[in-house]
Coordinates of C-alpha atoms in Angstrom, one line a residue:
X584 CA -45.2 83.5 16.6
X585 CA -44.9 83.0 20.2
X586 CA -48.2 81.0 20.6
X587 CA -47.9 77.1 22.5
X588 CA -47.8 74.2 19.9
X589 CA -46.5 76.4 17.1
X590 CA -45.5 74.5 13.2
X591 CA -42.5 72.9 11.9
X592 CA -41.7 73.5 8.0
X593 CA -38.2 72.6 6.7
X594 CA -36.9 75.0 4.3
X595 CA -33.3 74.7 3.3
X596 CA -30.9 72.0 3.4
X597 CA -26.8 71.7 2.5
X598 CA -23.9 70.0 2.7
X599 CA -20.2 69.7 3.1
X600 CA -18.1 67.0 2.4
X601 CA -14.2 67.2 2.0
X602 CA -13.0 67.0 -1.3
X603 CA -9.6 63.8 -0.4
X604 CA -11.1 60.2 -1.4
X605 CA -9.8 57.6 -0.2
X606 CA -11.3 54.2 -2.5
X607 CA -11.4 50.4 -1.0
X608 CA -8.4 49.9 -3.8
X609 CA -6.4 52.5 -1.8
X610 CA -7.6 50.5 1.3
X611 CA -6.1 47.2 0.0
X612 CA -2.7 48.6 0.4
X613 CA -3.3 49.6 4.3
X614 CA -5.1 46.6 5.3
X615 CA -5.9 43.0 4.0
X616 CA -9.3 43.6 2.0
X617 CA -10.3 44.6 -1.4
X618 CA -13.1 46.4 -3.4
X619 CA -15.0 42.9 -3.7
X620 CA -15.0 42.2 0.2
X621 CA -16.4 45.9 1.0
X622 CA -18.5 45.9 -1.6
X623 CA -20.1 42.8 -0.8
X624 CA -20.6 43.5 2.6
X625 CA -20.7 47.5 3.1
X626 CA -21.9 48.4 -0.2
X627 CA -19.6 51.3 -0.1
X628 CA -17.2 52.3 -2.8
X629 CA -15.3 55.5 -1.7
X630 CA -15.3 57.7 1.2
X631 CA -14.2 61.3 2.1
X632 CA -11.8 62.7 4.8
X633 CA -11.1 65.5 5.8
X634 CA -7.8 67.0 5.6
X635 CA -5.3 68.1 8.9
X636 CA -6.5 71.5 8.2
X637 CA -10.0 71.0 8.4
X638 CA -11.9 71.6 10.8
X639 CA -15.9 70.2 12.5
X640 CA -16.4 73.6 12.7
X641 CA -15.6 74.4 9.2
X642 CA -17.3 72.0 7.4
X643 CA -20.5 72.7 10.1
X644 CA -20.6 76.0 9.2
X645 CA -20.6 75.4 5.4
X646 CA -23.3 72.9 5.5
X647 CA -25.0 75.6 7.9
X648 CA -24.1 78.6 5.3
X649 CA -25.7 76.2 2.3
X650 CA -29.4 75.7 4.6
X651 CA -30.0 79.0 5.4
X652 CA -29.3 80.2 1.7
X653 CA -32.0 77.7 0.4
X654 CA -34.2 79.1 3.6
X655 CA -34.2 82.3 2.4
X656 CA -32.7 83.5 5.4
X657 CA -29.3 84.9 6.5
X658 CA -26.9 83.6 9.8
X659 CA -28.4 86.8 11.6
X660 CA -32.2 85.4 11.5
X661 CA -31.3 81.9 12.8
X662 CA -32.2 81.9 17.1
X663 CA -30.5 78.4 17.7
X664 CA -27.9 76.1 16.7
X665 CA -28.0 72.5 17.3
X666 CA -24.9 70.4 16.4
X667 CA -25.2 66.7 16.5
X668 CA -21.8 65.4 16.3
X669 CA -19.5 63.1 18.2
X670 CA -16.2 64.8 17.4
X671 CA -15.5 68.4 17.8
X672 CA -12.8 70.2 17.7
X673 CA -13.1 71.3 21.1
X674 CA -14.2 68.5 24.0
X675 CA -16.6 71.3 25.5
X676 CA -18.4 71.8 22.5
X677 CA -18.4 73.4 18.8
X678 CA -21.4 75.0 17.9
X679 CA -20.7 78.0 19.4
X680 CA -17.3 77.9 17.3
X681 CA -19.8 77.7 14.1
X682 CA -21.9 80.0 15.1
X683 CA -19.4 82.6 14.9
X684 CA -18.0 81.4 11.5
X685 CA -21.7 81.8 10.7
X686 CA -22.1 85.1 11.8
X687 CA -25.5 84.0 13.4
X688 CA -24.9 86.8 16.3
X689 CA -28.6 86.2 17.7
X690 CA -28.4 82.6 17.6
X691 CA -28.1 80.4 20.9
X692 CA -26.0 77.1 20.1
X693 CA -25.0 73.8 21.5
X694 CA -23.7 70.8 20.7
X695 CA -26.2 67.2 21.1
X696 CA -24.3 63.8 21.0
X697 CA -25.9 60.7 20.1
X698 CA -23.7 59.6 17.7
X699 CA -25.3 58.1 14.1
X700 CA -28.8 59.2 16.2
X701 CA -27.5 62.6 16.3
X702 CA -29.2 64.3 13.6
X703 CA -32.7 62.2 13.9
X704 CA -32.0 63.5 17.8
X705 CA -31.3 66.7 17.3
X706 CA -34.0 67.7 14.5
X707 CA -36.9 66.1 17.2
X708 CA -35.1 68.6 19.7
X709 CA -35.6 71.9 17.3
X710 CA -39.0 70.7 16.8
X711 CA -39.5 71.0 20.5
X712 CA -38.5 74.8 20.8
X713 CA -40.4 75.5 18.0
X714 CA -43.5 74.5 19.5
X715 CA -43.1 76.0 22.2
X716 CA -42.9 78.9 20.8
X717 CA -39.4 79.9 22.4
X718 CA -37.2 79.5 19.0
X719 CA -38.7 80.6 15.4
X720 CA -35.8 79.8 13.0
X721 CA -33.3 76.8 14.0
X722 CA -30.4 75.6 11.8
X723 CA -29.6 71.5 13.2
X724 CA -26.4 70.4 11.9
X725 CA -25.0 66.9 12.2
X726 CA -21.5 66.5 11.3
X727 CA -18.5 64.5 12.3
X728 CA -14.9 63.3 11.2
X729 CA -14.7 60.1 12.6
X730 CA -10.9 59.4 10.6
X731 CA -9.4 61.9 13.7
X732 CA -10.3 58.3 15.7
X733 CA -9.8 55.4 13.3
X734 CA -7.4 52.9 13.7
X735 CA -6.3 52.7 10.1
X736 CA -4.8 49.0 10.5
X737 CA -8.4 47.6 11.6
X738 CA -9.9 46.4 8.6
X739 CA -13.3 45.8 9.9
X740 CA -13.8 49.5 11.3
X741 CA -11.5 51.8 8.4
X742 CA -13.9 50.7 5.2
X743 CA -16.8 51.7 6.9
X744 CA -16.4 55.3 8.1
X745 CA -16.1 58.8 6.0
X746 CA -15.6 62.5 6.8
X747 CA -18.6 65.4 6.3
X748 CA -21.5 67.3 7.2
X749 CA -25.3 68.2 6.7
X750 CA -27.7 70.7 8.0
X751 CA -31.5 71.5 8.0
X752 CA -33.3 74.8 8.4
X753 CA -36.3 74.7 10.5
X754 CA -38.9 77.8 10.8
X755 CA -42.3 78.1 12.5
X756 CA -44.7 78.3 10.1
X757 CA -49.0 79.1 10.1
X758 CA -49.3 76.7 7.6
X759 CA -49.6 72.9 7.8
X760 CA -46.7 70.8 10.2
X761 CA -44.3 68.9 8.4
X762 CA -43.1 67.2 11.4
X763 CA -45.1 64.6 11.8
X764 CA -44.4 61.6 13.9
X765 CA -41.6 60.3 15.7
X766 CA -40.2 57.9 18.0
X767 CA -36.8 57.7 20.4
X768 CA -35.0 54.9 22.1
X769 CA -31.6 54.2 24.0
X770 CA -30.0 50.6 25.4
X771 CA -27.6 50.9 27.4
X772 CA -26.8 47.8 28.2
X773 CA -25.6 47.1 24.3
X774 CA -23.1 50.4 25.2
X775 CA -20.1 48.1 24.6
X776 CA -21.4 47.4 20.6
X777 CA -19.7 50.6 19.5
X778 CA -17.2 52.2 21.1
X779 CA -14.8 55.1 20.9
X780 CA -14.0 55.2 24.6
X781 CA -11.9 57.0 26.8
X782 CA -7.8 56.0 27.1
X783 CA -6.6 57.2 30.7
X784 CA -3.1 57.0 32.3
X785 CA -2.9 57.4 35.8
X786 CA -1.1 60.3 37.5
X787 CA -0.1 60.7 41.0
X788 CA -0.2 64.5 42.0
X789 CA 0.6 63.4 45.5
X790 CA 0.7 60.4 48.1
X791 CA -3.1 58.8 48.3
X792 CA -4.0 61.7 45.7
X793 CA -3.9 59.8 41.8
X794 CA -5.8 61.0 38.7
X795 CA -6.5 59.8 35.4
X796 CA -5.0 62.1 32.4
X797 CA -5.6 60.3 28.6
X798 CA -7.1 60.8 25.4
X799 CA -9.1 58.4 23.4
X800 CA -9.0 55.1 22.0
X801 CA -9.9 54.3 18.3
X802 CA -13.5 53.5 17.7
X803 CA -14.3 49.9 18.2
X804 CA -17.4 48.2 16.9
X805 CA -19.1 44.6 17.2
X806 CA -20.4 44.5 13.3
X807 CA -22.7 41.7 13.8
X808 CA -24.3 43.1 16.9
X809 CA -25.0 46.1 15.5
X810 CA -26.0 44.9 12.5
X811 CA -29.0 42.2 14.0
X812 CA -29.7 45.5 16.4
X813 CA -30.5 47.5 13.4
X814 CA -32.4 45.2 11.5
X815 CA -35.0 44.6 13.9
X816 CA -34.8 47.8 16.2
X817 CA -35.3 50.3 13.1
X818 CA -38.3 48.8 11.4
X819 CA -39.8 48.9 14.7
X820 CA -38.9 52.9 15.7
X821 CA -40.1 53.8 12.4
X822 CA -43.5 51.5 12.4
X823 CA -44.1 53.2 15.5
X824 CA -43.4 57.0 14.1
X825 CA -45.9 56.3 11.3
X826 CA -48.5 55.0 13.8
X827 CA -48.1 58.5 15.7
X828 CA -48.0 60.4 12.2
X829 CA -51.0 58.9 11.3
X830 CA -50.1 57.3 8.2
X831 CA -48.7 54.0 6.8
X832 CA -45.9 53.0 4.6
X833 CA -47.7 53.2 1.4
X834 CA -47.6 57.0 1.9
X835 CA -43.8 57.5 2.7
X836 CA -42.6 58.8 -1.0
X837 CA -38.7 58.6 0.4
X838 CA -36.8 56.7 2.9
X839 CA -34.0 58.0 4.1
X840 CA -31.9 55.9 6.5
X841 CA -28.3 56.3 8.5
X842 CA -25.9 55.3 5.7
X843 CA -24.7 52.3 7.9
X844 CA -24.4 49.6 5.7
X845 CA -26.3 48.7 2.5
X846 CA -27.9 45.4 3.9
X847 CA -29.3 47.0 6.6
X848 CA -30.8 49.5 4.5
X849 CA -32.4 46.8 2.3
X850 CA -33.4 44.7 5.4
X851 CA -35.1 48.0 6.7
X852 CA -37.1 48.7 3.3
X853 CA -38.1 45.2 2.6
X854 CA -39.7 44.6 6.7
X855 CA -41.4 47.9 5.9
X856 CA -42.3 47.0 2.2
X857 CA -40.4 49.8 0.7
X858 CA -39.9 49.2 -3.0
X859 CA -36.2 50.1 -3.5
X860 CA -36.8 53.2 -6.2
X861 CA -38.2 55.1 -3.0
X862 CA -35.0 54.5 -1.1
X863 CA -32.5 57.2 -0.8
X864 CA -29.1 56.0 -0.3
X865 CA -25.0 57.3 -1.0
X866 CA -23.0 54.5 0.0
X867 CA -21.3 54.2 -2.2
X868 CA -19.5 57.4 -2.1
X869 CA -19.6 58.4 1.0
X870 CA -19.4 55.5 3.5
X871 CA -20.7 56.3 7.0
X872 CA -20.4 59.8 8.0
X873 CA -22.4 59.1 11.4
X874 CA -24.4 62.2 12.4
X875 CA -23.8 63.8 9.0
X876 CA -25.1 60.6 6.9
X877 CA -28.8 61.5 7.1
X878 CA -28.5 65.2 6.0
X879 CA -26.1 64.9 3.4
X880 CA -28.4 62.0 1.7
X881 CA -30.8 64.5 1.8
X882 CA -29.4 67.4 0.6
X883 CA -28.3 65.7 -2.6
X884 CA -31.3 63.9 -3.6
X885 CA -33.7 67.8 -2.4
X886 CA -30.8 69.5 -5.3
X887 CA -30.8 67.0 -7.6
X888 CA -34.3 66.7 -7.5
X889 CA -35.6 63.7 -7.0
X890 CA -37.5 65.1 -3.5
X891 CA -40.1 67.4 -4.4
X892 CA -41.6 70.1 -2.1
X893 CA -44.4 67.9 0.1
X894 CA -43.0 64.6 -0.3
X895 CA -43.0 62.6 2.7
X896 CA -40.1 61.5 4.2
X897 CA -39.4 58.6 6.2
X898 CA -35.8 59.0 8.8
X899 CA -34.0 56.7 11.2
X900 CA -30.7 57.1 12.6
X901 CA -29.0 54.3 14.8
X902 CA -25.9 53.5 16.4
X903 CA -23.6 54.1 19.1
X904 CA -25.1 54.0 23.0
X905 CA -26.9 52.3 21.7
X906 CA -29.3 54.9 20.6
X907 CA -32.2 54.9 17.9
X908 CA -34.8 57.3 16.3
X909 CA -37.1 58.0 13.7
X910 CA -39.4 61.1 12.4
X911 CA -41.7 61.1 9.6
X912 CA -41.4 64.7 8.0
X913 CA -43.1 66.7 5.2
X914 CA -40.1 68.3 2.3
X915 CA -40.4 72.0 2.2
X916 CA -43.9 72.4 3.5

């Protein structure tokens, strides 16, 4: 199918999430808080990490591995590899590295950074190729391990954030589009919100000749800022996706946010009139996996089977840059 303006359907979906828990009772012995506090204000309960011997890559490719089994398909049919993440292993890049694990020999890859955006971001950018008829069969993976960059005595940032990985396979298809609407943004000027910005350490190499040599500090976050962001930015994004999609809220069967925090996904549903049965939501085990959040909500509730081939499906990712998104998307179609 090489023909301009080509179709989207999304056919397989997985997961990956490490297997160590750490709880908010475990948490109460690192920093002052307890299970009521998170609870109360995060809505999560547990969260996974990943262990010194795991790797992006790893847990990228499994999630990968999982989408293209439920596609139908194997590595060596897959033409591109998107990874959304905001930690690799390596600071040129990962996907490559999975695609090799993969054994997806024909498949291009790079990696796409826009932090908890990332998979909203990168799912809009596979649609693209696929219309234009360049790429038939794209696997976009978001995925990060955010405890590699947590400062573990900072009580407001070390509840919030867990470990894992999700991926989508998307195909070209003659029948109908199950991409239907979406919508973009970035601010700049709210960069300073979220952080996990560069540490440098000046080095003289030679008289009048200095350079900066570092690493990173641990990620650093204004929670209310981000939160009154949120819960007016991400109504608006997906209001405006629907418009373009055509439809209106009554017709969204799931909603499917960034696991952020639990008040802002009830904010979000209640400005949109979203009755809470239709929201999809894991919290509570998982805390805030950034990139990965959105796919590995949706893998669970696709296996477990509350979404049904056809539903539509209403996405938003937020966060760090500060960058937001939305698409409106058809299950399976």
């Amino acid at each position: 199918m090489n023909a301009l303006g080509a179709k989207i359907a999304i056919t397989g979906c997985g997961s990956s999430i490490p297997p160590q828990v750490i709880t908010n009772d475990d948490l109460s012995r690192l920093v002052d808080t307890s299970d009521e506090w998170i609870q109360t204000r995060t809505g999560i309960g547990r969260r996974h990490l990943a262990s010194p011997d795991t790797s992006l890559s790893d847990i990228s490719a499994q999630a990968a591995q999982e989408a293209i089994t439920m596609a139908g398909l194997t590595p060596r049919d897959i033409d591109l590899i998107i990874l959304a993440t905001s930690t690799p292993d390596d600071l040129f890049g990962s996907a490559a590295k999975v695609q090799h694990l993969l054994g997806a020999s024909n498949a291009v890859a790079f990696d796409l950074t826009a932090a908890c955006s990332g998979f909203v971001f990168a799912l809009i950018t596979a649609a693209q190729f696929i219309r234009t008829g360049v790429y038939q069969r794209v696997v976009v993976i978001g995925a990060d391990i955010l405890s590699r960059w947590m400062d573990w005595s900072d009580r407001n940032t070390c509840v919030l954030f867990g470990d894992g990985a999700g991926a989508v396979v998307c195909q070209a298809t003659l029948r109908e589009d199950c991409l239907l609407g979406f919508d973009m943004y970035s601010d700049g000027k709210q960069h300073h919100s979220l952080n996990l910005s560069y540490k440098g350490q000046q080095k003289t190499l030679k008289e009048k000749v200095n350079i900066s040599q570092g690493s990173y500090h641990p990620i650093t976050m204004n929670g209310r800022e981000v939160y009154r962001f949120a819960v007016v930015k991400v109504p608006e994004v997906i209001e405006r996706a629907l418009v373009r999609a055509g439809i209106s809220s009554e017709e969204i069967d799931w909603l499917i946010l960034h696991q952020a925090n639990q008040r802002i996904i009830h904010a979000v549903a209640q400005r949109l009139d979203i009755p809470s049965e239709k929201v999809i939501a894991n919290l509570e085990e998982c805390g805030n996996t950034s990139a990965a959040s959105i796919p590995i909500a949706l893998d669970e509730a696709v296996r477990d089977g509350r979404i049904k081939m056809g539903d539509i499906i209403a996405s938003s990712g937020f966060g760090a840059g500060l960058t937001w998104g939305a698409v409106i998307f058809r299950w399976g179609i």
